[in-house]
Each structure stands twice: as C-alpha cells, then as structure tokens.
C-alpha cells in the first residue's frame, strides 16, 4: 500500500483506492472504500462515509499494524466511483 509522491494530471492529487472486504463482501461489493494520497512523503487516507464525503481515516494504518481484521484490496477509480454512487443512491433514496 504505497504510492509515489506525485500529482496526477493538471497537478491534481493522485489517489490509490482500496475496497474494504469484510465477511460476505467482495471486491465488486466492498463494505467500504478508502483512498490514499501522499503529500510531502506522508500518506493521507480518507474513507467515503455515510455523510457522502471523503473523511480522514486510520483504517489502512490500523490494518498494517494488525489493529483490525478487515482486509483492503486495491481497486480502480471506476470501482470506487461505482461504490460512492451506490451509497449515495441508498442514502438519498
């Protein structure tokens, strides 16, 4: 779960996305989505929340140090976008 310190197109941040895999969930239907960007050599992790926005999280670091049993698999930006769309539709009705 590492990423080089660089920006994407047009200077925008470059993200790596991860699906949160809990029992009964798959990469196609993760329990959640976390994204990581690196700023000045430091990872900044954010989870998409029920508030329909990206908020800081320690989920990836907690997993790295064995503080939770939740697995995270790298997913594409399109897969992350599909997840956020599904969550928004469910919450907004």
Short mmCIF file of N, CA and C in Angstrom, two decimals:
data_model
loop_
_atom_site.label_atom_id
_atom_site.label_comp_id
_atom_site.label_asym_id
_atom_site.label_seq_id
_atom_site.Cartn_x
_atom_site.Cartn_y
_atom_site.Cartn_z
N UNK A 1 0.83 -1.18 0.00
CA UNK A 1 0.00 0.00 0.00
C UNK A 1 0.87 1.24 0.00
N UNK A 2 1.65 1.39 -1.01
CA UNK A 2 2.49 2.58 -1.09
C UNK A 2 2.18 3.31 -2.38
N UNK A 3 2.58 4.56 -2.40
CA UNK A 3 2.34 5.38 -3.58
C UNK A 3 3.44 6.42 -3.65
N UNK A 4 3.88 6.70 -4.86
CA UNK A 4 4.90 7.73 -5.02
C UNK A 4 4.33 9.09 -4.70
N UNK A 5 5.22 10.00 -4.35
CA UNK A 5 4.84 11.36 -4.01
C UNK A 5 4.75 12.17 -5.29
N UNK A 6 3.56 12.22 -5.91
CA UNK A 6 3.40 12.98 -7.15
C UNK A 6 1.95 13.36 -7.35
N UNK A 7 1.74 14.27 -8.23
CA UNK A 7 0.38 14.70 -8.55
C UNK A 7 -0.05 14.05 -9.85
N UNK A 8 -1.36 13.97 -10.03
CA UNK A 8 -1.92 13.44 -11.25
C UNK A 8 -1.96 14.50 -12.32
N UNK A 9 -2.85 14.29 -13.30
CA UNK A 9 -2.99 15.26 -14.38
C UNK A 9 -3.34 16.63 -13.84
N UNK A 10 -2.81 17.66 -14.46
CA UNK A 10 -3.12 19.04 -14.14
C UNK A 10 -2.82 19.39 -12.68
N UNK A 11 -1.88 18.68 -12.05
CA UNK A 11 -1.48 18.98 -10.69
C UNK A 11 -2.45 18.50 -9.62
N UNK A 12 -3.50 17.78 -10.01
CA UNK A 12 -4.45 17.28 -9.02
C UNK A 12 -3.83 16.09 -8.29
N UNK A 13 -4.28 15.82 -7.06
CA UNK A 13 -3.71 14.70 -6.32
C UNK A 13 -3.95 13.37 -7.02
N UNK A 14 -3.02 12.47 -6.88
CA UNK A 14 -3.15 11.13 -7.42
C UNK A 14 -3.55 10.20 -6.27
N UNK A 15 -4.64 9.47 -6.44
CA UNK A 15 -5.15 8.60 -5.38
C UNK A 15 -4.98 7.14 -5.74
N UNK A 16 -4.82 6.32 -4.71
CA UNK A 16 -4.90 4.87 -4.82
C UNK A 16 -6.11 4.48 -3.99
N UNK A 17 -6.98 3.65 -4.56
CA UNK A 17 -8.24 3.28 -3.91
C UNK A 17 -8.19 1.85 -3.40
N UNK A 18 -8.87 1.60 -2.27
CA UNK A 18 -8.92 0.28 -1.67
C UNK A 18 -10.36 -0.04 -1.28
N UNK A 19 -10.78 -1.25 -1.58
CA UNK A 19 -12.08 -1.73 -1.13
C UNK A 19 -11.91 -2.41 0.21
N UNK A 20 -12.83 -2.16 1.13
CA UNK A 20 -12.82 -2.79 2.45
C UNK A 20 -13.60 -4.10 2.34
N UNK A 21 -12.91 -5.20 2.59
CA UNK A 21 -13.51 -6.52 2.41
C UNK A 21 -13.75 -7.16 3.78
N UNK A 22 -15.02 -7.29 4.11
CA UNK A 22 -15.43 -7.95 5.34
C UNK A 22 -16.10 -9.27 4.96
N UNK A 23 -16.40 -10.14 5.93
CA UNK A 23 -17.05 -11.41 5.58
C UNK A 23 -18.31 -11.19 4.75
N UNK A 24 -18.42 -11.94 3.66
CA UNK A 24 -19.57 -11.84 2.78
C UNK A 24 -19.45 -10.75 1.72
N UNK A 25 -18.40 -9.97 1.77
CA UNK A 25 -18.19 -8.88 0.79
C UNK A 25 -17.09 -9.27 -0.17
N UNK A 26 -17.14 -8.65 -1.36
CA UNK A 26 -16.16 -8.93 -2.40
C UNK A 26 -15.62 -7.61 -2.95
N UNK A 27 -14.65 -7.72 -3.82
CA UNK A 27 -14.10 -6.54 -4.48
C UNK A 27 -15.20 -5.79 -5.24
N UNK A 28 -16.13 -6.52 -5.83
CA UNK A 28 -17.23 -5.91 -6.59
C UNK A 28 -18.29 -5.30 -5.67
N UNK A 29 -18.32 -5.73 -4.42
CA UNK A 29 -19.31 -5.24 -3.46
C UNK A 29 -18.65 -5.04 -2.10
N UNK A 30 -17.70 -4.09 -2.01
CA UNK A 30 -16.98 -3.91 -0.74
C UNK A 30 -17.86 -3.28 0.33
N UNK A 31 -17.47 -3.45 1.57
CA UNK A 31 -18.18 -2.84 2.69
C UNK A 31 -17.91 -1.34 2.74
N UNK A 32 -16.79 -0.92 2.20
CA UNK A 32 -16.42 0.49 2.19
C UNK A 32 -15.31 0.74 1.21
N UNK A 33 -14.96 2.01 1.05
CA UNK A 33 -13.86 2.38 0.16
C UNK A 33 -12.98 3.41 0.87
N UNK A 34 -11.69 3.18 0.78
CA UNK A 34 -10.69 4.09 1.34
C UNK A 34 -9.78 4.52 0.20
N UNK A 35 -9.34 5.77 0.23
CA UNK A 35 -8.37 6.22 -0.77
C UNK A 35 -7.16 6.80 -0.06
N UNK A 36 -6.02 6.72 -0.74
CA UNK A 36 -4.76 7.23 -0.19
C UNK A 36 -4.09 8.13 -1.21
N UNK A 37 -3.56 9.23 -0.70
CA UNK A 37 -2.66 10.08 -1.48
C UNK A 37 -1.47 10.37 -0.60
N UNK A 38 -0.37 10.72 -1.20
CA UNK A 38 0.84 11.01 -0.45
C UNK A 38 1.18 12.48 -0.66
N UNK A 39 1.37 13.17 0.46
CA UNK A 39 1.71 14.59 0.43
C UNK A 39 2.99 14.77 1.24
N UNK A 40 4.00 15.30 0.58
CA UNK A 40 5.30 15.52 1.24
C UNK A 40 5.81 14.25 1.93
N UNK A 41 5.59 13.12 1.28
CA UNK A 41 6.08 11.85 1.80
C UNK A 41 5.21 11.21 2.87
N UNK A 42 4.08 11.81 3.20
CA UNK A 42 3.20 11.28 4.24
C UNK A 42 1.87 10.84 3.64
N UNK A 43 1.43 9.62 3.97
CA UNK A 43 0.14 9.16 3.44
C UNK A 43 -1.02 9.88 4.12
N UNK A 44 -2.00 10.23 3.32
CA UNK A 44 -3.25 10.78 3.83
C UNK A 44 -4.36 9.85 3.35
N UNK A 45 -5.02 9.22 4.30
CA UNK A 45 -6.05 8.24 3.99
C UNK A 45 -7.43 8.83 4.30
N UNK A 46 -8.37 8.56 3.41
CA UNK A 46 -9.74 9.04 3.58
C UNK A 46 -10.70 7.92 3.23
N UNK A 47 -11.80 7.85 3.97
CA UNK A 47 -12.86 6.87 3.71
C UNK A 47 -14.09 7.63 3.23
N UNK A 48 -14.83 7.02 2.29
CA UNK A 48 -16.10 7.60 1.87
C UNK A 48 -17.12 7.22 2.92
N UNK A 49 -17.80 8.22 3.49
CA UNK A 49 -18.67 7.98 4.64
C UNK A 49 -20.14 8.13 4.30
N UNK A 50 -20.97 7.79 5.26
CA UNK A 50 -22.43 7.94 5.11
C UNK A 50 -22.84 9.41 5.01
N UNK A 51 -21.91 10.29 5.29
CA UNK A 51 -22.17 11.73 5.11
C UNK A 51 -21.94 12.13 3.65
N UNK A 52 -21.64 11.12 2.82
CA UNK A 52 -21.43 11.28 1.38
C UNK A 52 -20.26 12.21 1.07
N UNK A 53 -19.21 12.05 1.85
CA UNK A 53 -17.98 12.80 1.60
C UNK A 53 -16.79 11.98 2.07
N UNK A 54 -15.63 12.39 1.61
CA UNK A 54 -14.39 11.74 2.00
C UNK A 54 -13.92 12.35 3.30
N UNK A 55 -13.63 11.50 4.30
CA UNK A 55 -13.17 11.96 5.61
C UNK A 55 -11.94 11.16 6.02
N UNK A 56 -11.05 11.81 6.76
CA UNK A 56 -9.82 11.16 7.20
C UNK A 56 -10.12 9.88 7.96
N UNK A 57 -9.24 8.90 7.79
CA UNK A 57 -9.38 7.61 8.46
C UNK A 57 -8.00 7.04 8.77
N UNK A 58 -7.96 6.17 9.74
CA UNK A 58 -6.72 5.45 10.06
C UNK A 58 -6.84 3.97 9.68
N UNK A 59 -7.87 3.61 8.92
CA UNK A 59 -8.15 2.20 8.60
C UNK A 59 -6.97 1.47 7.97
N UNK A 60 -6.30 2.08 7.01
CA UNK A 60 -5.19 1.39 6.34
C UNK A 60 -3.99 1.22 7.28
N UNK A 61 -3.71 2.23 8.07
CA UNK A 61 -2.59 2.14 9.02
C UNK A 61 -2.92 1.15 10.12
N UNK A 62 -4.17 1.18 10.62
CA UNK A 62 -4.58 0.22 11.64
C UNK A 62 -4.40 -1.20 11.15
N UNK A 63 -4.79 -1.44 9.90
CA UNK A 63 -4.65 -2.79 9.31
C UNK A 63 -3.18 -3.18 9.22
N UNK A 64 -2.37 -2.24 8.78
CA UNK A 64 -0.93 -2.52 8.62
C UNK A 64 -0.30 -2.97 9.94
N UNK A 65 -0.75 -2.37 11.04
CA UNK A 65 -0.18 -2.69 12.34
C UNK A 65 -0.97 -3.76 13.10
N UNK A 66 -1.91 -4.42 12.41
CA UNK A 66 -2.64 -5.52 12.99
C UNK A 66 -3.71 -5.14 13.99
N UNK A 67 -4.21 -3.91 13.90
CA UNK A 67 -5.22 -3.45 14.85
C UNK A 67 -6.65 -3.74 14.42
N UNK A 68 -6.84 -4.32 13.25
CA UNK A 68 -8.18 -4.75 12.84
C UNK A 68 -8.04 -5.92 11.88
N UNK A 69 -9.12 -6.66 11.72
CA UNK A 69 -9.11 -7.85 10.87
C UNK A 69 -9.70 -7.60 9.50
N UNK A 70 -9.98 -6.37 9.18
CA UNK A 70 -10.59 -6.02 7.90
C UNK A 70 -9.51 -5.99 6.83
N UNK A 71 -9.78 -6.65 5.72
CA UNK A 71 -8.84 -6.64 4.59
C UNK A 71 -9.17 -5.49 3.65
N UNK A 72 -8.13 -4.99 3.00
CA UNK A 72 -8.30 -3.95 1.99
C UNK A 72 -7.61 -4.42 0.71
N UNK A 73 -8.33 -4.36 -0.41
CA UNK A 73 -7.75 -4.73 -1.69
C UNK A 73 -7.76 -3.50 -2.60
N UNK A 74 -6.71 -3.35 -3.37
CA UNK A 74 -6.64 -2.21 -4.27
C UNK A 74 -7.71 -2.36 -5.35
N UNK A 75 -8.44 -1.27 -5.60
CA UNK A 75 -9.47 -1.24 -6.63
C UNK A 75 -9.21 -0.06 -7.55
N UNK A 76 -9.92 -0.02 -8.64
CA UNK A 76 -9.74 1.07 -9.59
C UNK A 76 -10.55 2.30 -9.17
N UNK A 77 -10.23 3.41 -9.77
CA UNK A 77 -11.01 4.63 -9.52
C UNK A 77 -12.47 4.44 -9.95
N UNK A 78 -12.67 3.73 -11.06
CA UNK A 78 -14.04 3.46 -11.54
C UNK A 78 -14.81 2.61 -10.54
N UNK A 79 -14.17 1.61 -9.95
CA UNK A 79 -14.83 0.78 -8.93
C UNK A 79 -15.17 1.60 -7.69
N UNK A 80 -14.28 2.49 -7.31
CA UNK A 80 -14.54 3.37 -6.16
C UNK A 80 -15.72 4.30 -6.47
N UNK A 81 -15.76 4.84 -7.68
CA UNK A 81 -16.85 5.74 -8.07
C UNK A 81 -18.18 5.00 -8.08
N UNK A 82 -18.18 3.75 -8.53
CA UNK A 82 -19.42 2.96 -8.53
C UNK A 82 -19.90 2.74 -7.11
N UNK A 83 -18.98 2.51 -6.19
CA UNK A 83 -19.35 2.33 -4.79
C UNK A 83 -19.97 3.61 -4.24
N UNK A 84 -19.33 4.75 -4.46
CA UNK A 84 -19.85 6.01 -3.91
C UNK A 84 -21.23 6.32 -4.50
N UNK A 85 -21.43 5.97 -5.76
CA UNK A 85 -22.74 6.18 -6.39
C UNK A 85 -23.81 5.29 -5.74
N UNK A 86 -23.48 4.02 -5.48
CA UNK A 86 -24.42 3.10 -4.83
C UNK A 86 -24.78 3.58 -3.42
N UNK A 87 -23.77 4.04 -2.67
CA UNK A 87 -24.02 4.51 -1.30
C UNK A 87 -24.92 5.75 -1.34
N UNK A 88 -24.61 6.67 -2.22
CA UNK A 88 -25.42 7.89 -2.33
C UNK A 88 -26.88 7.56 -2.69
N UNK A 89 -27.07 6.65 -3.62
CA UNK A 89 -28.43 6.27 -4.03
C UNK A 89 -29.18 5.63 -2.86
N UNK A 90 -28.49 4.82 -2.09
CA UNK A 90 -29.13 4.15 -0.96
C UNK A 90 -29.50 5.16 0.13
N UNK A 91 -28.63 6.08 0.42
CA UNK A 91 -28.88 7.06 1.48
C UNK A 91 -29.90 8.11 1.06
N UNK A 92 -29.80 8.55 -0.17
CA UNK A 92 -30.69 9.63 -0.64
C UNK A 92 -32.05 9.11 -1.10
N UNK A 93 -32.11 7.78 -1.25
CA UNK A 93 -33.38 7.16 -1.65
C UNK A 93 -33.58 7.20 -3.08
#
